[in-house]
mmCIF file of C-alpha atoms in Angstrom:
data_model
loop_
_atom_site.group_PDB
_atom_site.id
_atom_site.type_symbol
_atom_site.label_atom_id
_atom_site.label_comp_id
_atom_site.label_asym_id
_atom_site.label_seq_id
_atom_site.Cartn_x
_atom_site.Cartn_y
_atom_site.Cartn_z
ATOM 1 C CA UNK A 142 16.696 -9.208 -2.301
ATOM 2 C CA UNK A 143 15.033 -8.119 -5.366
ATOM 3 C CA UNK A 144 15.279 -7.538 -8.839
ATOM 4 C CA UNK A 145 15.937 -3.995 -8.268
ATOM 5 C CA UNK A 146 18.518 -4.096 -5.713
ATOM 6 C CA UNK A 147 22.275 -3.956 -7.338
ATOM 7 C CA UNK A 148 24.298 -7.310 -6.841
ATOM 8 C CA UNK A 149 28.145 -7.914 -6.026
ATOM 9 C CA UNK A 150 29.872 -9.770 -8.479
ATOM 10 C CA UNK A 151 30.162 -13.471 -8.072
ATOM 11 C CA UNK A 152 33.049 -15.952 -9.278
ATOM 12 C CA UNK A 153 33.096 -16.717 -12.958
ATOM 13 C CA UNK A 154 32.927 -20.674 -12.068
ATOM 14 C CA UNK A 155 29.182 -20.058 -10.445
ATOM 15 C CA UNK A 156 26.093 -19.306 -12.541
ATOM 16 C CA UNK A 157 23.791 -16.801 -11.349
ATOM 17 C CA UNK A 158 20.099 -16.497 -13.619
ATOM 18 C CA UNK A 159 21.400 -13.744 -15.138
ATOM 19 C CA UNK A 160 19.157 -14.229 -17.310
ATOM 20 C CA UNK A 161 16.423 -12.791 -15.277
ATOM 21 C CA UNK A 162 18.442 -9.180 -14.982
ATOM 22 C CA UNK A 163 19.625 -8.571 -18.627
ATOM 23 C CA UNK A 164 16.974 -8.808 -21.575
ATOM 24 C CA UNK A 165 16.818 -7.485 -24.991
ATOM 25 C CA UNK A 166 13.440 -5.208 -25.986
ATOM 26 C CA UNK A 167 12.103 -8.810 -27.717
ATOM 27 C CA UNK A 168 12.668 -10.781 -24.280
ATOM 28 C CA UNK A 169 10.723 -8.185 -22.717
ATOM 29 C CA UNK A 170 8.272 -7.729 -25.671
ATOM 30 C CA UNK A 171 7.539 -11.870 -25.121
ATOM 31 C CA UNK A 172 7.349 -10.912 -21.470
ATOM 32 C CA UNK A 173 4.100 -8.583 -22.800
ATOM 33 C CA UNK A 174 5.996 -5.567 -21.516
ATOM 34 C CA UNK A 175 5.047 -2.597 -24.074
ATOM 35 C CA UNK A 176 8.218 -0.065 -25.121
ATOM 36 C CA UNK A 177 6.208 2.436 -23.488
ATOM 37 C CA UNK A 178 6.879 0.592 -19.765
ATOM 38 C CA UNK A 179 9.883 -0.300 -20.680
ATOM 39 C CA UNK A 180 10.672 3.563 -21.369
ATOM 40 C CA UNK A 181 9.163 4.516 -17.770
ATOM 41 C CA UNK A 182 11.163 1.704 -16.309
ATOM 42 C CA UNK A 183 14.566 3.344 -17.618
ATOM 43 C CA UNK A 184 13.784 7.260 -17.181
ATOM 44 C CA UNK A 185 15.953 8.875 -14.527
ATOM 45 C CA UNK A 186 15.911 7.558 -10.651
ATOM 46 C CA UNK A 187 13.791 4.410 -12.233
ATOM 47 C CA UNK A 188 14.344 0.496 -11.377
ATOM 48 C CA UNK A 189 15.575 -0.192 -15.167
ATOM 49 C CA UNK A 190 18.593 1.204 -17.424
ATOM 50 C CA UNK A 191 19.791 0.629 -20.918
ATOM 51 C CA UNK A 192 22.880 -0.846 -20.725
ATOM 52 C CA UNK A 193 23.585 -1.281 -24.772
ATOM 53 C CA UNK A 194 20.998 -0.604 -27.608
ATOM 54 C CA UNK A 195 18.482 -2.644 -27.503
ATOM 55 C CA UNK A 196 19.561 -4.288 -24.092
ATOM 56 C CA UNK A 197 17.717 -3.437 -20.636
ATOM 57 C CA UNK A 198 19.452 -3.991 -17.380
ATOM 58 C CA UNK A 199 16.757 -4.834 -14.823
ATOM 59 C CA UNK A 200 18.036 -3.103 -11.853
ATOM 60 C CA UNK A 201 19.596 0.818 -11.328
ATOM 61 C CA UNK A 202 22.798 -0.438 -9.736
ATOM 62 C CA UNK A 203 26.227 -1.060 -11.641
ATOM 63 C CA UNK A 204 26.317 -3.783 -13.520
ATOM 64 C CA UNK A 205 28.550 -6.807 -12.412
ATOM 65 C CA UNK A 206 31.134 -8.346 -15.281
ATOM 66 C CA UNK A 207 28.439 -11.337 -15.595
ATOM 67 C CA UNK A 208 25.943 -8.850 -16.911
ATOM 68 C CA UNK A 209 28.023 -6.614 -19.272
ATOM 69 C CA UNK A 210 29.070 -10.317 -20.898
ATOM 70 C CA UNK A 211 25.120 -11.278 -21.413
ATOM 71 C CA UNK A 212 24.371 -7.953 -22.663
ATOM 72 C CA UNK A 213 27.397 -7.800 -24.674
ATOM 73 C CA UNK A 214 26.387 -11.062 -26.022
ATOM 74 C CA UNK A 215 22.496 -9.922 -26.631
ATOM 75 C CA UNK A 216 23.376 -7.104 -28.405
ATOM 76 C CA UNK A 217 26.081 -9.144 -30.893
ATOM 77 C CA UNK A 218 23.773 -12.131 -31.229
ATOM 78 C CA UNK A 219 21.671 -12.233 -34.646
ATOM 79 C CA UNK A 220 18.935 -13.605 -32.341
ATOM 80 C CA UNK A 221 18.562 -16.038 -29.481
ATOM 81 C CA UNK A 222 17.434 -19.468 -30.820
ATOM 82 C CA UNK A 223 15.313 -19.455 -27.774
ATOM 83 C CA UNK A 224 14.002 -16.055 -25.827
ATOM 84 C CA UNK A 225 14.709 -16.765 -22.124
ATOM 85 C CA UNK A 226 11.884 -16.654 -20.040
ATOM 86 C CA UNK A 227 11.831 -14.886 -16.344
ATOM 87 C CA UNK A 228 10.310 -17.664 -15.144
ATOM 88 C CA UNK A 229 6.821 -17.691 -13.160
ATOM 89 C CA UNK A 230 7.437 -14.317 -11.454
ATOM 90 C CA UNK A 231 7.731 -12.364 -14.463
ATOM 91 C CA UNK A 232 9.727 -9.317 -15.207
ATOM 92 C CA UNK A 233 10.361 -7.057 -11.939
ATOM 93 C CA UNK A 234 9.197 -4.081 -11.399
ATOM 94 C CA UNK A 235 6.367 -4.032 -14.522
ATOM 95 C CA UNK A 236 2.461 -4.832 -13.260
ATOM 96 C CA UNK A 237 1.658 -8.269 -13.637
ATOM 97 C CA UNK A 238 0.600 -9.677 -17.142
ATOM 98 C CA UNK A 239 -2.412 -11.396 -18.194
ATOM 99 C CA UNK A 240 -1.602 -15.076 -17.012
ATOM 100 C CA UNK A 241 1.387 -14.296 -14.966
ATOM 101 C CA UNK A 242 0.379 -16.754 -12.805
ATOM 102 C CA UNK A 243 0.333 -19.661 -15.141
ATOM 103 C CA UNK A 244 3.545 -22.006 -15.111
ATOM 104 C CA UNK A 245 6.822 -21.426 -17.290
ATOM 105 C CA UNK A 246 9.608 -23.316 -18.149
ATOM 106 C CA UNK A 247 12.695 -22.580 -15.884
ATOM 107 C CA UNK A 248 14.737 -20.479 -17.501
ATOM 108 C CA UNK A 249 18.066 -21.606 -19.297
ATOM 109 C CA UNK A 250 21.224 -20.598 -20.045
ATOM 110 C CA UNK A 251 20.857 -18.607 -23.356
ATOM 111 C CA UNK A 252 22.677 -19.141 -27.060
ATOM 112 C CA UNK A 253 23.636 -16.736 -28.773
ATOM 113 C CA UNK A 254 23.707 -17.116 -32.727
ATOM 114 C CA UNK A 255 26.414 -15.756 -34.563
ATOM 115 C CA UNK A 256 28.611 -13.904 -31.460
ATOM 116 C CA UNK A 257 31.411 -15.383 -28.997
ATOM 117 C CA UNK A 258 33.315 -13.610 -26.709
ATOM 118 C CA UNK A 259 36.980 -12.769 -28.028
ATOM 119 C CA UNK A 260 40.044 -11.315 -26.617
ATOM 120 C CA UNK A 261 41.213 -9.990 -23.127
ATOM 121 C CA UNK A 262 37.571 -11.209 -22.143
ATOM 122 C CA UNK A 263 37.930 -14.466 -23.778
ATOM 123 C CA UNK A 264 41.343 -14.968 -21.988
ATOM 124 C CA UNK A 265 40.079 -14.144 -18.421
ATOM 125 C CA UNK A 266 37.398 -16.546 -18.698
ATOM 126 C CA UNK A 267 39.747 -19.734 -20.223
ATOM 127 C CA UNK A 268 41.819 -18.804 -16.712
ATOM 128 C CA UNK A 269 44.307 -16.794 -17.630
ATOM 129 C CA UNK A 270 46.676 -14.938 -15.399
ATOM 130 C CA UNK A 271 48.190 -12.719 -17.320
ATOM 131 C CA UNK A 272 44.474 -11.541 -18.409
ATOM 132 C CA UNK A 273 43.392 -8.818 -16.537
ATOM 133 C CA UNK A 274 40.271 -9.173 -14.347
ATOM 134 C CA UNK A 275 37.009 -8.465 -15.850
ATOM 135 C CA UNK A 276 35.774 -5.578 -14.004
ATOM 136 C CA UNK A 277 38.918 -3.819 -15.265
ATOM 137 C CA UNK A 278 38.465 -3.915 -19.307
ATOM 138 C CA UNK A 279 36.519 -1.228 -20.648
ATOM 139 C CA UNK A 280 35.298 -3.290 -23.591
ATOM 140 C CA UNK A 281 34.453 -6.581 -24.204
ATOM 141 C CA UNK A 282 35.349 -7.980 -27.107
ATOM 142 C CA UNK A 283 32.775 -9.973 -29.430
ATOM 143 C CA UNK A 284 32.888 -11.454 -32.676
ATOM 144 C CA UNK A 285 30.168 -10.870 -35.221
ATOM 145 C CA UNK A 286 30.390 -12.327 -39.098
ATOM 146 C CA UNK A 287 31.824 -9.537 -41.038
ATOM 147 C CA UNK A 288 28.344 -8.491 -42.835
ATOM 148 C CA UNK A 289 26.415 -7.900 -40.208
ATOM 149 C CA UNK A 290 25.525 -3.953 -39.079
ATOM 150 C CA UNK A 291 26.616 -3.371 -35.761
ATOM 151 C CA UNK A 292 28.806 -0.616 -34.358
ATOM 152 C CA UNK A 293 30.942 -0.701 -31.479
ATOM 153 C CA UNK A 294 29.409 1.310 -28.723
ATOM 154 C CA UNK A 295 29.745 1.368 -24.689
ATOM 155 C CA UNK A 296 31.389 -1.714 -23.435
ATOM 156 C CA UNK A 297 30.814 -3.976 -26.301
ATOM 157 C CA UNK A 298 33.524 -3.563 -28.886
ATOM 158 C CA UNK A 299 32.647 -5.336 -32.050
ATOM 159 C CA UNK A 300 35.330 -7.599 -33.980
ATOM 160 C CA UNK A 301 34.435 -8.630 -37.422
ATOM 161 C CA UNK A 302 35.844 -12.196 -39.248
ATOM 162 C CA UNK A 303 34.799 -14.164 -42.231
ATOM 163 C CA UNK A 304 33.447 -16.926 -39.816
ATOM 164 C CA UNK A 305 33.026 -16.909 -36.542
ATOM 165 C CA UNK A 306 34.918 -19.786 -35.030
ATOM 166 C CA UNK A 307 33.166 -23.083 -33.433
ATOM 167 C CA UNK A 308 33.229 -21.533 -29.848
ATOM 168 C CA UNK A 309 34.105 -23.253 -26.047
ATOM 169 C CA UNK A 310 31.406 -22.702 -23.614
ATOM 170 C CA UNK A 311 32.613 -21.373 -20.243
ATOM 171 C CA UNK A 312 30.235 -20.655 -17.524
ATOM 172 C CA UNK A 313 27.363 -21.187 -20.525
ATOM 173 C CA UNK A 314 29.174 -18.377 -22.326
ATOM 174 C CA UNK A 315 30.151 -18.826 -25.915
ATOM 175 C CA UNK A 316 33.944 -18.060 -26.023
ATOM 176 C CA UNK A 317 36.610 -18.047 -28.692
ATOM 177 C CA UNK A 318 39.272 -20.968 -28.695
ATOM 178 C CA UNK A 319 42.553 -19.497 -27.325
ATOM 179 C CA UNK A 320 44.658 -19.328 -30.518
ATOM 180 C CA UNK A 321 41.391 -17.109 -31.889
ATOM 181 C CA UNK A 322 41.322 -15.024 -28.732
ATOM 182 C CA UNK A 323 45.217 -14.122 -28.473
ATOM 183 C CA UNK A 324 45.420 -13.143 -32.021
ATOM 184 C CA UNK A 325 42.141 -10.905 -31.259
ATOM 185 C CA UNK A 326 43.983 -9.861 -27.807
ATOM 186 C CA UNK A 327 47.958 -9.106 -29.285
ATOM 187 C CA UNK A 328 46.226 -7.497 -31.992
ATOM 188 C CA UNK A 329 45.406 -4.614 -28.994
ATOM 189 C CA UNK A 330 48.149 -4.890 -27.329
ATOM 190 C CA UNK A 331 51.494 -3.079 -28.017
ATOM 191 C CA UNK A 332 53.504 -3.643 -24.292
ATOM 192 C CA UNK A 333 56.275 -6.669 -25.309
ATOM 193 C CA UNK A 334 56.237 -7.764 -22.076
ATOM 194 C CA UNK A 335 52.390 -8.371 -21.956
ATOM 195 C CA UNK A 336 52.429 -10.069 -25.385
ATOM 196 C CA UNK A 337 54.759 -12.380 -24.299
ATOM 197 C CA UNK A 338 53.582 -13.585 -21.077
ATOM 198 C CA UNK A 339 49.775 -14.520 -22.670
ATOM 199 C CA UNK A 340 51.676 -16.652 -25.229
ATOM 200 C CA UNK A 341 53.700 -18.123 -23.343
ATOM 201 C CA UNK A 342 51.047 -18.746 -20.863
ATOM 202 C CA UNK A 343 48.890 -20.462 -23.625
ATOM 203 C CA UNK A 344 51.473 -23.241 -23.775
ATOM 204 C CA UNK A 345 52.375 -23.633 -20.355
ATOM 205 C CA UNK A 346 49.472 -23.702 -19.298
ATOM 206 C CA UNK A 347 47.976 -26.489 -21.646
ATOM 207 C CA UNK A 348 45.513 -24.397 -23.366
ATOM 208 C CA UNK A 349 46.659 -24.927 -26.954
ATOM 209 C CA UNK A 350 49.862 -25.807 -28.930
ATOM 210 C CA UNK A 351 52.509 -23.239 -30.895
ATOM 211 C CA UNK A 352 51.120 -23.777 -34.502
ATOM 212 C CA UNK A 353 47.608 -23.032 -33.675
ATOM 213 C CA UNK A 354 48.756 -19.804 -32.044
ATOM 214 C CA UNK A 355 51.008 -18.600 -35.072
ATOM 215 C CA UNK A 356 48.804 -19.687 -37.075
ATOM 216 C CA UNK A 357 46.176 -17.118 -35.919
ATOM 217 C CA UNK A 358 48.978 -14.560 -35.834
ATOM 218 C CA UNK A 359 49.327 -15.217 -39.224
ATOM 219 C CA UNK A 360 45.747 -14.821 -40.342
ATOM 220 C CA UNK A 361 45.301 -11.819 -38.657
ATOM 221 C CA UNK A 362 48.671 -10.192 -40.439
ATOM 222 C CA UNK A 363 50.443 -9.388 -36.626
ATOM 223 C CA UNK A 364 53.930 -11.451 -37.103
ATOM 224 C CA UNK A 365 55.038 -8.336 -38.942
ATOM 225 C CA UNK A 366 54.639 -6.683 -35.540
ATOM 226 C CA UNK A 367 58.721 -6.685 -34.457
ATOM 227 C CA UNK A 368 57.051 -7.193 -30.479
ATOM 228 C CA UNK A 369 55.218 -10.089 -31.628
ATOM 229 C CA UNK A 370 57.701 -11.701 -33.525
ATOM 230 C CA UNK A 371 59.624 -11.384 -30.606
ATOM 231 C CA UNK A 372 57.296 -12.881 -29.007
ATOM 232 C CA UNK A 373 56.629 -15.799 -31.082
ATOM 233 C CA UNK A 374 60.310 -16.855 -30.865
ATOM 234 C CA UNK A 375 59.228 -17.365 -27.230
ATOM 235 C CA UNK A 376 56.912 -19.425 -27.877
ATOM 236 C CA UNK A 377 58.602 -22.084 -29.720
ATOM 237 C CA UNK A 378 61.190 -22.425 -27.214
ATOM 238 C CA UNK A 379 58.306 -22.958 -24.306
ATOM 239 C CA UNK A 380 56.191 -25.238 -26.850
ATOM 240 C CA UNK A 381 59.672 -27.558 -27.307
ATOM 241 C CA UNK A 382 60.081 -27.673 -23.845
ATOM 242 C CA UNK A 383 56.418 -28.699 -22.758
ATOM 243 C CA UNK A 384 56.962 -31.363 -25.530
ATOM 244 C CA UNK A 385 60.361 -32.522 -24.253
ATOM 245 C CA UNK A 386 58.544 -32.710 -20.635
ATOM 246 C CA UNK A 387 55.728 -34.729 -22.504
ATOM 247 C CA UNK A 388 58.570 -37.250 -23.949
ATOM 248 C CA UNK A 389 60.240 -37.633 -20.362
ATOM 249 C CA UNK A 390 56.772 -38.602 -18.594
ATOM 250 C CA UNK A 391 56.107 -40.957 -21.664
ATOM 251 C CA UNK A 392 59.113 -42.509 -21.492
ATOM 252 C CA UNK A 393 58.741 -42.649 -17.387
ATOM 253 C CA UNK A 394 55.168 -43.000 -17.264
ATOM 254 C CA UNK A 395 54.353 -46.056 -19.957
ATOM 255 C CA UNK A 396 57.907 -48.244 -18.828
ATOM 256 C CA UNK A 397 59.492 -47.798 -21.818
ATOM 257 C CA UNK A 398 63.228 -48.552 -22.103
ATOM 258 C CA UNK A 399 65.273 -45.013 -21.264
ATOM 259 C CA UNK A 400 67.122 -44.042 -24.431
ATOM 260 C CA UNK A 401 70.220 -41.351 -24.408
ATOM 261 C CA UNK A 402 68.379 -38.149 -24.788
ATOM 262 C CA UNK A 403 69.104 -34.897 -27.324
ATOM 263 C CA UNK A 404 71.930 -36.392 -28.872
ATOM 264 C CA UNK A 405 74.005 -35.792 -32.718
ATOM 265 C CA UNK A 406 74.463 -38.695 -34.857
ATOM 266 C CA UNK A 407 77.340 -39.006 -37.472
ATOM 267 C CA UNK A 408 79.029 -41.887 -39.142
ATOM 268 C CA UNK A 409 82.531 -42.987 -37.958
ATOM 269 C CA UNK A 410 84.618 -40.528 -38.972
ATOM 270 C CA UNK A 411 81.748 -39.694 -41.396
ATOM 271 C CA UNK A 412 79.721 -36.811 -41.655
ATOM 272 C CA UNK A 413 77.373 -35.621 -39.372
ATOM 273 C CA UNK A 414 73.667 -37.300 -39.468
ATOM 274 C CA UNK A 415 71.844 -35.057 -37.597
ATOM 275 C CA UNK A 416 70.455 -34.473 -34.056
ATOM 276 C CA UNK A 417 67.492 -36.558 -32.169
ATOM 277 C CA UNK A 418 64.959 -35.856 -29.354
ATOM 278 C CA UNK A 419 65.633 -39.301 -28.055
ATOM 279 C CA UNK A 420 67.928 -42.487 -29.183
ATOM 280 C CA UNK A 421 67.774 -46.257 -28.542
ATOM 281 C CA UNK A 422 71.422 -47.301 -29.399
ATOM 282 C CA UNK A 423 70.295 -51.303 -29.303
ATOM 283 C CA UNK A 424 67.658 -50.891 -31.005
ATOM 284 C CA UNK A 425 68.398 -48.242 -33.624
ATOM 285 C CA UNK A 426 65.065 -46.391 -32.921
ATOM 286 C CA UNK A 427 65.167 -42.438 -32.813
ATOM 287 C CA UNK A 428 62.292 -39.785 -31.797
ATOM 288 C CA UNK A 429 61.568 -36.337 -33.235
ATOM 289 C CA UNK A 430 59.572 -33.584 -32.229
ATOM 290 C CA UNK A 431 58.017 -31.919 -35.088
ATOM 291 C CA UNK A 432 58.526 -28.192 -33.371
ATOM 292 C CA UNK A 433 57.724 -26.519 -36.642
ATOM 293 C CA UNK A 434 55.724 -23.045 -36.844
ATOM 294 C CA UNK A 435 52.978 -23.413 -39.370
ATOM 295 C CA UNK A 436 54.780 -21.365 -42.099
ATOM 296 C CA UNK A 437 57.772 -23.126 -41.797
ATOM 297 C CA UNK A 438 55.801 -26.175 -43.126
ATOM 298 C CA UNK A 439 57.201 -26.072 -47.234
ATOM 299 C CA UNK A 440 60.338 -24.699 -46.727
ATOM 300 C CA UNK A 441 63.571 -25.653 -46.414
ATOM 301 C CA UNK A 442 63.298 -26.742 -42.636
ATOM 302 C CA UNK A 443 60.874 -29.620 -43.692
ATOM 303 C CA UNK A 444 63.529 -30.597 -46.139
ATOM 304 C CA UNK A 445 65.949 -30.721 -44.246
ATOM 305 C CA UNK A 446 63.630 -33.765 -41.743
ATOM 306 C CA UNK A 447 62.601 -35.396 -44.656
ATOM 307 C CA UNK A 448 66.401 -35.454 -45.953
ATOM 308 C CA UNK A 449 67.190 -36.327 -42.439
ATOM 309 C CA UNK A 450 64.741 -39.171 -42.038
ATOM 310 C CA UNK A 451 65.729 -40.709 -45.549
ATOM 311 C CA UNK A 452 69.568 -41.019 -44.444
ATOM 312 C CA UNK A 453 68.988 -42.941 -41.166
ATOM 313 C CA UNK A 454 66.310 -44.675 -42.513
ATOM 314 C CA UNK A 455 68.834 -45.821 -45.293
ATOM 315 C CA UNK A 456 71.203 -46.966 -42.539
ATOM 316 C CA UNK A 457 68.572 -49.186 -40.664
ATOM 317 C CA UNK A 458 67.437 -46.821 -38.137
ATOM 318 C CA UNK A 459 63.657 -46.320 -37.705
ATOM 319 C CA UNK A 460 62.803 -42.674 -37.057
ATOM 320 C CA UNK A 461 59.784 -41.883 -34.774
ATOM 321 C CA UNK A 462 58.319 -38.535 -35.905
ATOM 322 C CA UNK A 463 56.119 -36.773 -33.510
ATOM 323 C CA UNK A 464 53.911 -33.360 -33.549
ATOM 324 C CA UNK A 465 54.094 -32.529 -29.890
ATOM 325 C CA UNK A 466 50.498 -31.787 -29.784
ATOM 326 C CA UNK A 467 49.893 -35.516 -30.646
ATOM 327 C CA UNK A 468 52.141 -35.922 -27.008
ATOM 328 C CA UNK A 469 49.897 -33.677 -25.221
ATOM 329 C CA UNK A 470 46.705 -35.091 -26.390
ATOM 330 C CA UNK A 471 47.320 -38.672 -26.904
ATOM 331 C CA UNK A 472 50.493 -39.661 -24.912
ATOM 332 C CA UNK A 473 49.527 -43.104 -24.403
ATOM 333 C CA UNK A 474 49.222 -44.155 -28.252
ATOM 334 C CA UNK A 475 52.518 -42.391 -29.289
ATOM 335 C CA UNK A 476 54.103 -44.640 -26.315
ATOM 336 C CA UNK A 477 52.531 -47.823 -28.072
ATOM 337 C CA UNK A 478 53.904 -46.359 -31.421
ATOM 338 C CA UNK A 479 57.096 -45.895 -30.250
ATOM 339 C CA UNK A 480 57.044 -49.555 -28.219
ATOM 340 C CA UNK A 481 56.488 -51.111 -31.788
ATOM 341 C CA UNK A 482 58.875 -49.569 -33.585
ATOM 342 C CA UNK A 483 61.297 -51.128 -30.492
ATOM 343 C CA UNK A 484 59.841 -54.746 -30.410
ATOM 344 C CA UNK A 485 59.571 -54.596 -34.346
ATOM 345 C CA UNK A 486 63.495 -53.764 -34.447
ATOM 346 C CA UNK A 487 64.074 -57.478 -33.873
ATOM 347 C CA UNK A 488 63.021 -58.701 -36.747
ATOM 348 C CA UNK A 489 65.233 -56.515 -38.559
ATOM 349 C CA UNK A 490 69.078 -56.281 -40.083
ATOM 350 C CA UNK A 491 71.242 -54.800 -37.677
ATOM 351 C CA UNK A 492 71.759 -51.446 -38.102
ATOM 352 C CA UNK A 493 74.825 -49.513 -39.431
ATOM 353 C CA UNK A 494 77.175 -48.058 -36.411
ATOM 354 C CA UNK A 495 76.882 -45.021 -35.607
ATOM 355 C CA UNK A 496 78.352 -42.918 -33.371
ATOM 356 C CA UNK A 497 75.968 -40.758 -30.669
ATOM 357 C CA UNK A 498 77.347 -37.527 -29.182
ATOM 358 C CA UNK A 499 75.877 -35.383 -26.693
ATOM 359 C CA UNK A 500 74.059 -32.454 -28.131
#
């Protein structure tokens, strides 16, 4: 197989030297191939084509999803911070160049400055299923600081921010985190149905927590969307129940005592204290997961936990607060926090009764 003969696409997981097949006119320039060849290369029934401005394709055949991402990519970037070379063979299909023969460095994996991959694109390649396949999207989506001069054109669909975020590298790709690349992807999308599976997705799967998600949304203006509210309400109900799961296994997992779980408390014939994740009567410790969206953070919902936290503090009982992505990410350490706080209750005054309902 050549250069010139078309290839199939390959799974996303599995680098090919892609590198070889899509160059910009300064890759090829380094290469010591003039515009002129490069021009003869790409007229009709020839072995090149111009896949984006500026970006060659070094074979006639369609190009696979791996390609339209580098060339997506080379067209974005401000400039590689290293050209890749072709390695010893030089590019295909061009005469050979003064000291072809002479030894290269292997090629590597590109970086792009100043463009990551964003959106449905972005999605598919963090492994998401409710992302459609690449070979299906029309456009790939790429973010670019908001001065530069770049239009959108063929499949590379520029998306301009204030900063371009600190991307993940997947298959050597530069590629938004996933709260960046849903907001860029609902802000597309107008199905309800669609919307709500990716986010949902995004916590179920483990890729990222609620308030990084909403916050994005809320950045990018889209919560006024009535389908993405929706959708957001969603959301906190799966991100409280992939925290509750995360309490269970660190209960289960780290032998900690089991405590009476979601429960009210409330003073004999008192008023009502408030409800709790997670309870240890004999002990008079209490969990809560901080399940708070990110705007929620100074209102009255935060008053209420502090309020909350004061009274049962007030009546002996230590109150465990816990931000669930703190569960996901560091499970064991919020188990020795909350074995402290039972051990340390020991040394303390007993506790006031109270009386624990089921919630």
């Amino acid at each position: 197989m050549t250069h010139n003969t078309p290839l199939s696409p390959r799974p996303l997981r599995r680098l090919s030297d892609v590198t070889r097949r899509v160059l910009t006119a300064a890759q090829l320039r380094a290469q010591g191939v003039t515009a002129a060849e490069t021009n003869e290369q790409c007229r009709p029934g020839g072995s090149w084509q111009q896949i984006l401005p500026g970006v060659f394709l070094l074979h006639p055949g369609p190009p696979t999803s791996e390609e339209r991402l580098h060339a997506v990519l080379s067209y974005a970037a401000r400039s590689p911070f290293r050209e890749s070379s072709t390695g010893a063979g030089g590019v295909a299909g061009v005469p050979a160049q003064p000291n072809a023969d002479e030894p290269r460095p292997a090629a590597a994996t590109p970086r792009y400055a100043d463009a990551v991959i964003t959106g449905l694109a972005a999605l598919t390649l963090h492994g998401f299923a409710s992302a459609p396949p690449l070979p299906s999207l029309d456009t790939i989506d790429v973010l670019v600081p908001r001065l530069r001069r770049l239009r959108t054109v063929g499949c590379a669909r520029i998306v301009r921010t204030p900063a371009v975020p600190t991307p993940s590298y997947v298959t050597g790709l530069p590629v938004a985190p996933v709260p960046r690349a849903l907001a860029d992807a609902v802000g597309e999308l107008s199905d309800a149905a669609t919307v709500r599976r990716m986010l949902t997705e995004a916590v179920r799967g483990g890729h990222t927590e609620p308030a990084a998600v909403i916050r994005e949304l809320t950045e990018a203006r889209l919560l006024n969307r009535p389908h993405v509210a929706d959708a957001v309400e969603s959301l906190l109900a799966e991100g409280r129940a992939v925290a509750e799961d995360h309490l269970y296994r660190m209960v289960r997992e780290h032998a900690l005592p089991d405590p009476v779980w979601n429960v009210d408390l409330c003073l004999p014939g008192g008023p009502h204290l408030g409800g709790l994740d997670a309870y240890w009567p004999e002990q008079a410790v209490a969990v809560e997961l901080d399940t708070r969206a990110p705007r929620q953070e100074d209102d009255a919902l935060w008053s209420e936990y502090a309020r909350k936290r004061e009274v049962l503090e007030r009546l002996g009982i230590t109150v465990v607060h816990v931000p669930p992505r703190k569960l996901r990410d560091s499970l064991e350490q919020q188990a020795a926090v909350v074995r402290t706080a039972l051990m340390a209750s020991y040394d303390r005054d007993p506790a006031a009764y109270v009386v624990v309902l089921p919630r």
